[in-house]
Short mmCIF file of C-alpha atoms in Angstrom, two decimals:
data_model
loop_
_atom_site.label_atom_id
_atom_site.label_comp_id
_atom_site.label_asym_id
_atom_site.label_seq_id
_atom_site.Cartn_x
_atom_site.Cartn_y
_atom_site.Cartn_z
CA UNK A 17 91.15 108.95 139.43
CA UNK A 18 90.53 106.49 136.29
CA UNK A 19 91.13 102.96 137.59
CA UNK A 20 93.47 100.60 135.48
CA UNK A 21 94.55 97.03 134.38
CA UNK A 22 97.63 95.35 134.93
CA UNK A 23 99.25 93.48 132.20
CA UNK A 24 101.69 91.62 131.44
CA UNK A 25 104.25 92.14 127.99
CA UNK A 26 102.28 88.69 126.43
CA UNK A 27 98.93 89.90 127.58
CA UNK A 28 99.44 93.33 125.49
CA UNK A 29 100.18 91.33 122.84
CA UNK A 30 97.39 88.29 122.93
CA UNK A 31 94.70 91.40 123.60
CA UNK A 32 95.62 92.70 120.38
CA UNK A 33 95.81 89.91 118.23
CA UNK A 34 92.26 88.45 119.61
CA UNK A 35 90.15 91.54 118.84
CA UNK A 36 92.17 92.16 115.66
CA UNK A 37 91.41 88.05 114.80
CA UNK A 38 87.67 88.44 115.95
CA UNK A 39 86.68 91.15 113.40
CA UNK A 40 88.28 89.63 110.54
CA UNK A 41 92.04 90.33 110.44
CA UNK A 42 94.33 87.24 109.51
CA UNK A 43 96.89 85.66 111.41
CA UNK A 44 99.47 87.51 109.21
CA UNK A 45 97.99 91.02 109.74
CA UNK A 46 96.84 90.35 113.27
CA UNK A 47 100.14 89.40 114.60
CA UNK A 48 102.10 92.35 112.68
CA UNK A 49 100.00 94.98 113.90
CA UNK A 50 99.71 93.66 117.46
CA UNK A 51 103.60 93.18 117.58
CA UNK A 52 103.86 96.91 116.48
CA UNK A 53 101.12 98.12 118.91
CA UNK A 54 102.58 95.83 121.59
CA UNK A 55 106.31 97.69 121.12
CA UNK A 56 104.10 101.42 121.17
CA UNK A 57 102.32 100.35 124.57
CA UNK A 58 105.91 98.96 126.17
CA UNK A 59 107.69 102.25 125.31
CA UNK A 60 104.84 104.20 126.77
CA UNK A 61 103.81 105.52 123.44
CA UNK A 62 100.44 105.70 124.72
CA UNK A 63 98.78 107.22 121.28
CA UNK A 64 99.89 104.42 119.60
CA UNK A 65 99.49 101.35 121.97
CA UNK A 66 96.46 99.61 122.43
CA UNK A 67 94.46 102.93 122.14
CA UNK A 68 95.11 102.52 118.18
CA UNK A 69 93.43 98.60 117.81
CA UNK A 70 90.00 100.15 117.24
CA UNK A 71 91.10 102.45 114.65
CA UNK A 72 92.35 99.06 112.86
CA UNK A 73 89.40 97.78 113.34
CA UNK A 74 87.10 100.77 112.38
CA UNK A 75 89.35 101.54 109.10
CA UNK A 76 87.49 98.26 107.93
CA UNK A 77 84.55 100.33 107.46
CA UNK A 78 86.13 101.27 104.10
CA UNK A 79 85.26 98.94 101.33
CA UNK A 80 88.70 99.00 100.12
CA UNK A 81 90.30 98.15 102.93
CA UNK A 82 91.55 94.58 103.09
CA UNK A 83 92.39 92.31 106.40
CA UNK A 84 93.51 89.41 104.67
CA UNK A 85 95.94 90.87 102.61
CA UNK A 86 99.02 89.12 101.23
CA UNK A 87 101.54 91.87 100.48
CA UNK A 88 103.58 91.35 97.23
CA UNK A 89 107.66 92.47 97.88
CA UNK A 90 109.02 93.10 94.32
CA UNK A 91 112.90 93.31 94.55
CA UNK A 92 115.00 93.52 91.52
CA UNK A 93 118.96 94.58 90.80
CA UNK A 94 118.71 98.41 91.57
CA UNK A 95 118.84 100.25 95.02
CA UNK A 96 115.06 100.38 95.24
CA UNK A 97 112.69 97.91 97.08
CA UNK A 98 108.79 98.20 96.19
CA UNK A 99 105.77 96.59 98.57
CA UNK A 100 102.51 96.58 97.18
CA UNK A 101 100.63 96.41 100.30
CA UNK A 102 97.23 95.32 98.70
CA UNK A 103 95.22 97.55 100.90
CA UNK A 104 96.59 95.53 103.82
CA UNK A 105 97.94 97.25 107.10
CA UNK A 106 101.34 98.61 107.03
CA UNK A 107 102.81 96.42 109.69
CA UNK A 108 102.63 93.55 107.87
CA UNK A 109 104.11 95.00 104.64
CA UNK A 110 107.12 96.14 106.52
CA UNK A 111 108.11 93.13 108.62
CA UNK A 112 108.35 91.60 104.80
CA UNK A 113 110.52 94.40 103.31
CA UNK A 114 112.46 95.44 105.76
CA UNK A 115 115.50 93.13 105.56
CA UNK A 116 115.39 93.33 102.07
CA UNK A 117 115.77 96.84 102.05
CA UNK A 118 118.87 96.40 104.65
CA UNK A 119 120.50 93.98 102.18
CA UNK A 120 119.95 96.46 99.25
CA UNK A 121 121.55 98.81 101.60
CA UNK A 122 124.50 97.46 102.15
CA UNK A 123 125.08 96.07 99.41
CA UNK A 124 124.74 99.65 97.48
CA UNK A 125 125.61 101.93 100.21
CA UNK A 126 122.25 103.54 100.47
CA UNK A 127 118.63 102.03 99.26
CA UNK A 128 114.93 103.07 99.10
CA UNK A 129 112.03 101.21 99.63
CA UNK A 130 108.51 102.68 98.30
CA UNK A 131 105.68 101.18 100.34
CA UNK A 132 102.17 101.55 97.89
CA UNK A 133 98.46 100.58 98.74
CA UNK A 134 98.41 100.49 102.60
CA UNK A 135 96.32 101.83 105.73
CA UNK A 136 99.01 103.44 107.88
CA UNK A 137 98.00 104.00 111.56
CA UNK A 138 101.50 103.08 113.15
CA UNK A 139 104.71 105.06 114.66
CA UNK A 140 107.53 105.36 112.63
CA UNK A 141 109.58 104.86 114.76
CA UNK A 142 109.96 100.98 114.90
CA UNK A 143 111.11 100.38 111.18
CA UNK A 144 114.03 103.19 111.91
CA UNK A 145 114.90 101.48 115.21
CA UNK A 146 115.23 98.19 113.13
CA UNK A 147 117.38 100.07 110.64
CA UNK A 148 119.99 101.06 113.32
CA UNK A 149 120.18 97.80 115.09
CA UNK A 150 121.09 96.53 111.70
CA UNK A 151 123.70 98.84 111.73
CA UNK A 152 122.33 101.48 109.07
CA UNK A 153 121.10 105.00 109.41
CA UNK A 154 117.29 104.67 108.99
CA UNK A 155 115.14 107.49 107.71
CA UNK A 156 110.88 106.69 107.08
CA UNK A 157 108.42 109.40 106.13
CA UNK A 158 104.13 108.73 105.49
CA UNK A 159 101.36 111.16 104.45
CA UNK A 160 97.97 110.92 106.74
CA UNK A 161 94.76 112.31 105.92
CA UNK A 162 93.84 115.52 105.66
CA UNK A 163 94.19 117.08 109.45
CA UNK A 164 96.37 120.52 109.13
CA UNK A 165 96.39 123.41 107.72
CA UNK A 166 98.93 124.64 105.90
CA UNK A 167 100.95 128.09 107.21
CA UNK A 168 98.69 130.69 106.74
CA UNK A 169 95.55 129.07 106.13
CA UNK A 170 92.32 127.27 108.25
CA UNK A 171 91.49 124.52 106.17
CA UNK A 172 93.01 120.52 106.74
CA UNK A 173 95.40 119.95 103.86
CA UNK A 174 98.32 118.35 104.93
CA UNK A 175 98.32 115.50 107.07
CA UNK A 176 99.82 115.26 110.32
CA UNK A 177 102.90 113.46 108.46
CA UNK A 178 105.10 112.58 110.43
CA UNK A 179 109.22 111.77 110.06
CA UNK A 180 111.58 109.27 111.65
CA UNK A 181 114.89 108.89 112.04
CA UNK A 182 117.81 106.38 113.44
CA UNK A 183 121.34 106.64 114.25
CA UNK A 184 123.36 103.48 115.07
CA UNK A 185 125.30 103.59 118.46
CA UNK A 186 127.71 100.87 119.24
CA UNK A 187 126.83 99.47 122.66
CA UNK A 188 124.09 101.19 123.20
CA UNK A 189 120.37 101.67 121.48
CA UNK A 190 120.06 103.46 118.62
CA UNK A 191 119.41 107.63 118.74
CA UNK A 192 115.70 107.75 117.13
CA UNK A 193 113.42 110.05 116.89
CA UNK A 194 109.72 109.85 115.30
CA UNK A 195 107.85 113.21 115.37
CA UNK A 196 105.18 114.74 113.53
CA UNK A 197 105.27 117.85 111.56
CA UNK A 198 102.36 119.05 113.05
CA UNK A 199 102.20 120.82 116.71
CA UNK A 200 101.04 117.31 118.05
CA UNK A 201 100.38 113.87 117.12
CA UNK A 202 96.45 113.64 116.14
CA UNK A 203 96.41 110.46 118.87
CA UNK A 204 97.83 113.09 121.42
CA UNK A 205 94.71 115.70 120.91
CA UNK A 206 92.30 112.24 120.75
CA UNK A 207 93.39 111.28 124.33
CA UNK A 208 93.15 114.67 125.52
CA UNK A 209 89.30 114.33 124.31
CA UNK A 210 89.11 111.33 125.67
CA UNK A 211 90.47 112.98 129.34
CA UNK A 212 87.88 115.84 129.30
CA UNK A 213 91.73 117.89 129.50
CA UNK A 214 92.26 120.95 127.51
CA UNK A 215 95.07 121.36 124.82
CA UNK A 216 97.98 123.38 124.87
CA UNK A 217 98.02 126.52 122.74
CA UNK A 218 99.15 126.53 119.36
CA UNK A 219 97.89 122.90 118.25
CA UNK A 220 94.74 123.44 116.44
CA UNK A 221 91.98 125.90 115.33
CA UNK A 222 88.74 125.34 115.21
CA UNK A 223 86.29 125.14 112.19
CA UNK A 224 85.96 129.06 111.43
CA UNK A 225 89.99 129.37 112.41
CA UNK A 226 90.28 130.21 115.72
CA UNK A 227 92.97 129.49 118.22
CA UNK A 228 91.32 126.71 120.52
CA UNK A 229 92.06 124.88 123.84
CA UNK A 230 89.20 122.32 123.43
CA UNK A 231 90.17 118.85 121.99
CA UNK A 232 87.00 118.35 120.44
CA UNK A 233 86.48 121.70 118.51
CA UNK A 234 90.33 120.99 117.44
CA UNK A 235 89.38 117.67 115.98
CA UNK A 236 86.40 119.39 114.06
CA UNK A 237 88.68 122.38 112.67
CA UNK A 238 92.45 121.73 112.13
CA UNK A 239 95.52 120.91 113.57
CA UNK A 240 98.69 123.47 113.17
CA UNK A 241 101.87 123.30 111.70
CA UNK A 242 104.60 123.09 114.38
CA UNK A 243 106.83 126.21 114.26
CA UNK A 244 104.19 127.81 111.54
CA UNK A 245 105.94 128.28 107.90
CA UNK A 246 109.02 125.54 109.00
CA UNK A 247 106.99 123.19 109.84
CA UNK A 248 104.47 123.50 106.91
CA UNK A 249 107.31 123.09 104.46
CA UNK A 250 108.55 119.77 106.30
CA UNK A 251 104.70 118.78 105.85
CA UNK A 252 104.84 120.20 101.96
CA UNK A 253 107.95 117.88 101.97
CA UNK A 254 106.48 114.51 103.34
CA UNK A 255 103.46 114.80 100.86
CA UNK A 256 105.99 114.55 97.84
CA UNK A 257 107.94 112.20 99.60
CA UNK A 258 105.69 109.66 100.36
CA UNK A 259 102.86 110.72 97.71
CA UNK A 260 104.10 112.43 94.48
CA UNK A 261 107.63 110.37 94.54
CA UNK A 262 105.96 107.08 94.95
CA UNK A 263 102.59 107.77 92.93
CA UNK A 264 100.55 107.31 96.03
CA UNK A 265 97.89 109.72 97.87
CA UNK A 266 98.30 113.08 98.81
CA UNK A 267 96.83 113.50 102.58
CA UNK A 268 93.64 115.18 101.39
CA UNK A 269 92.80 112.22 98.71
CA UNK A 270 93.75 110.12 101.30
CA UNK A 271 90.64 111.97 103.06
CA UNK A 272 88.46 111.39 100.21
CA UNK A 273 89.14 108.07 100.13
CA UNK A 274 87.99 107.83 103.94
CA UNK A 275 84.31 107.56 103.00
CA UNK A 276 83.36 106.84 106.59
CA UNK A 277 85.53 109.53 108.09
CA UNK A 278 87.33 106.86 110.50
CA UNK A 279 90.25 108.97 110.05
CA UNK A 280 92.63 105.45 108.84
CA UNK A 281 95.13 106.84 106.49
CA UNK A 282 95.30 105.32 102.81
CA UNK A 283 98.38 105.55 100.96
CA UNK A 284 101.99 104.66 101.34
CA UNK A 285 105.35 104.94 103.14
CA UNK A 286 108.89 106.10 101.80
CA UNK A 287 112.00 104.57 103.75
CA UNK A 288 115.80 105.12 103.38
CA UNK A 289 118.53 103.05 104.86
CA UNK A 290 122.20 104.18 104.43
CA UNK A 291 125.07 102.03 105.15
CA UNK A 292 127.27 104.55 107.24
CA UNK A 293 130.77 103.04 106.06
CA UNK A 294 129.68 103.85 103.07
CA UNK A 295 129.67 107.40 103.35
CA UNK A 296 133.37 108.52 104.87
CA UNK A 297 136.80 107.47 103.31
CA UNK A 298 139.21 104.93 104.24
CA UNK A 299 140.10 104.97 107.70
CA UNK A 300 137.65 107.82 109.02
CA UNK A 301 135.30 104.81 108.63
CA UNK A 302 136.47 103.63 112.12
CA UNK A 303 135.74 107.52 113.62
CA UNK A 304 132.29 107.73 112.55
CA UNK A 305 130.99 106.10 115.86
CA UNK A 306 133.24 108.07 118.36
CA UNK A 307 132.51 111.35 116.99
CA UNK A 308 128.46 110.88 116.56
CA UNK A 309 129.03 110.34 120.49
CA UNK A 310 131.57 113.01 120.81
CA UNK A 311 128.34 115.63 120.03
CA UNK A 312 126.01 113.54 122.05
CA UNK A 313 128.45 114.03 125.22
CA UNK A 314 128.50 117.83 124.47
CA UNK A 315 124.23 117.92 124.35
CA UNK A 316 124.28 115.91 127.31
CA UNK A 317 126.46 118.35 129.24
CA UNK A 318 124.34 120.63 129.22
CA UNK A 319 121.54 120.68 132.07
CA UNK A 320 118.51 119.77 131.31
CA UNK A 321 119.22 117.75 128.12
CA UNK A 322 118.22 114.25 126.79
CA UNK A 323 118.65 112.37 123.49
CA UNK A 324 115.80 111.50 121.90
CA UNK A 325 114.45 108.20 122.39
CA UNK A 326 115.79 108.02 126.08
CA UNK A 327 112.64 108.09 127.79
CA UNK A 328 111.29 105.29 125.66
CA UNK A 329 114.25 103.23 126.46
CA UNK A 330 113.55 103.92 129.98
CA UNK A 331 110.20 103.19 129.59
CA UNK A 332 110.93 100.13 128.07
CA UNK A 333 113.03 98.51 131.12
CA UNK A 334 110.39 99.17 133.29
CA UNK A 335 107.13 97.36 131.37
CA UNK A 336 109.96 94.56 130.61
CA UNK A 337 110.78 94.16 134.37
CA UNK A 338 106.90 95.14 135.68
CA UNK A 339 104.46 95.00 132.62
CA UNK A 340 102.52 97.95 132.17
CA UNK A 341 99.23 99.60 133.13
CA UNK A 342 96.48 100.51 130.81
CA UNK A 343 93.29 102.32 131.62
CA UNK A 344 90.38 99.92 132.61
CA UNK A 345 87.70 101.65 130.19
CA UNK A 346 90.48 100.92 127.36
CA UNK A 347 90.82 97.34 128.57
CA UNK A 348 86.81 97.00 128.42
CA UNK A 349 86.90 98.56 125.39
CA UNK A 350 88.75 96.37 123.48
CA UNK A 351 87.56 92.98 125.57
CA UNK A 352 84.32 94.42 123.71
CA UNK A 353 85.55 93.79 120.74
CA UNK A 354 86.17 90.38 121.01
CA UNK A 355 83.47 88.04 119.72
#
């Protein structure tokens, strides 16, 4: 059995920010992506914890990306907030335009915000999860590089483009869930490589299309669609979303653009926040809460059931109340890469 490390919430954190500092990140950058890989690693979001600071660091590789970056916010009278990212990292970008785009929420009733220029190698999930404990139904979609193929076909076209979504709950955290449309999370075949442990059936092909249970001929073919033609069309979807609507890349120029094949998406992120009492009239305003948990009660009844989110949240307690444990060949890993 792998050995591991034991560390504490501020450790996570200070391990992030120094390797992201030592290879040229600013303090701005630094501390928004470690904050957002620091949340990943505490919910047990292991693809997206500290296993994702060397992809940061590797995406510099491209001459275009840019670890200083100031991003510009450009808010004006209408419903829709813009972020030119500069070819920064998306964490940054969205710890600036996030309460702006709550504010344009509810002051409209429901408000956009178009994310261009950015490397995005995050979860979704913590913008939407801001959303909601603002008290707004939160909605966030990005394009990745070129890793699936589309129904029907054997060649990467799509990327793994994932969606996110938040429900306020009174009392209680918000109902979120952040999943790709693909049959897995690219991280989640990486780690299986990483294990030496086979993949399940139906994630990937491999280079001349066939079905395959090894991570590393997945990687070099192409992932799959999850539920074939449904979830291709939520991938189709995401692409116009967060590429055509915005005028940023599609996943495969996105690919192009990856001259070193590190595999760091270029490109942007579309967001939605809706002010629920917005949305109802008059008095059913005060029923909207009661009844979202009238159907949770009913899911929950049923053996077997969970909302999403609830293992994070339960994940969460424990690395606040204990810390959390990270393989030791991670932790040397990225000790290595501080200078």
């Amino acid at each position: 059995m792998d050995s591991s490390r034991h560390l504490s919430l501020q450790a996570i954190f200070d391990l992030a920010q120094k390797a992201l500092l030592s290879n040229g990140f600013s303090d701005s950058q630094s501390a928004a992506i470690a904050r957002n890989v620091c949340k990943a690693q505490i919910d047990e979001c292991h693809s997206h914890g500290l296993f994702r600071i060397p992809f940061y660091i590797n995406a510099l590789k491209n001459e275009s990306a840019n670890p200083s970056a100031v991003p510009e916010l450009v808010k004006n009278d209408k419903s829709i907030v813009h972020i030119d990212g500069k070819n920064g990292f998306c964490p940054v970008a969205l710890e600036l335009g996030l309460p702006v785009l709550a504010e344009k929420a509810k002051e409209f009733g429901i408000a956009a915000m178009a994310i261009h220029n950015v490397y995005n190698i995050a979860a979704l999930w913590p913008e939407v999860e801001r959303l909601a404990e603002d008290q707004l139904i939160g909605f966030a979609f990005t394009a990745s590089n070129a890793f699936v193929a589309p129904a029907g076909g054997i060649s990467p076209l799509y990327g793994t483009n994932p969606m996110a979504f938040a429900w306020p709950r009174s009392g209680k955290p918000p109902l979120v869930f952040d999943q790709a449309s693909s049959a897995s999370a690219r991280g989640e075949i990486q780690l299986h490589a990483r294990a030496g442990q086979s993949i399940p059936d139906g994630w990937a092909i491999d280079a001349q299309g066939n079905p395959t249970n090894n991570p590393d001929e997945a990687l070099k073919g192409a992932q799959l669609p999850f539920g074939g033609h449904k979830g291709s069309s939520i991938a189709l979807m995401v692409e116009l979303l967060a590429g055509a609507l915005i005028g940023d890349l599609f996943s495969y120029e996105s690919s192009q653009k990856d001259t070193h094949g590190v595999g760091a998406p270029s490109g942007g992120e579309f967001l939605i926040a809706i002010n629920p009492t917005a949305c109802v009239l008059g008095e059913q305003a005060d029923s909207q809460q009661s009844r979202a948990e009238m159907l949770f009660e009913k899911l929950l009844s049923q053996p077997g059931t969970r909302l999403p989110s609830s293992r994070r949240y339960e994940a969460r307690k424990r690395s606040e109340a204990n810390g959390v444990d990270i393989p030791e060949k991670l932790f040397e890993e990225i000790t290595a890469l501080i200078q």
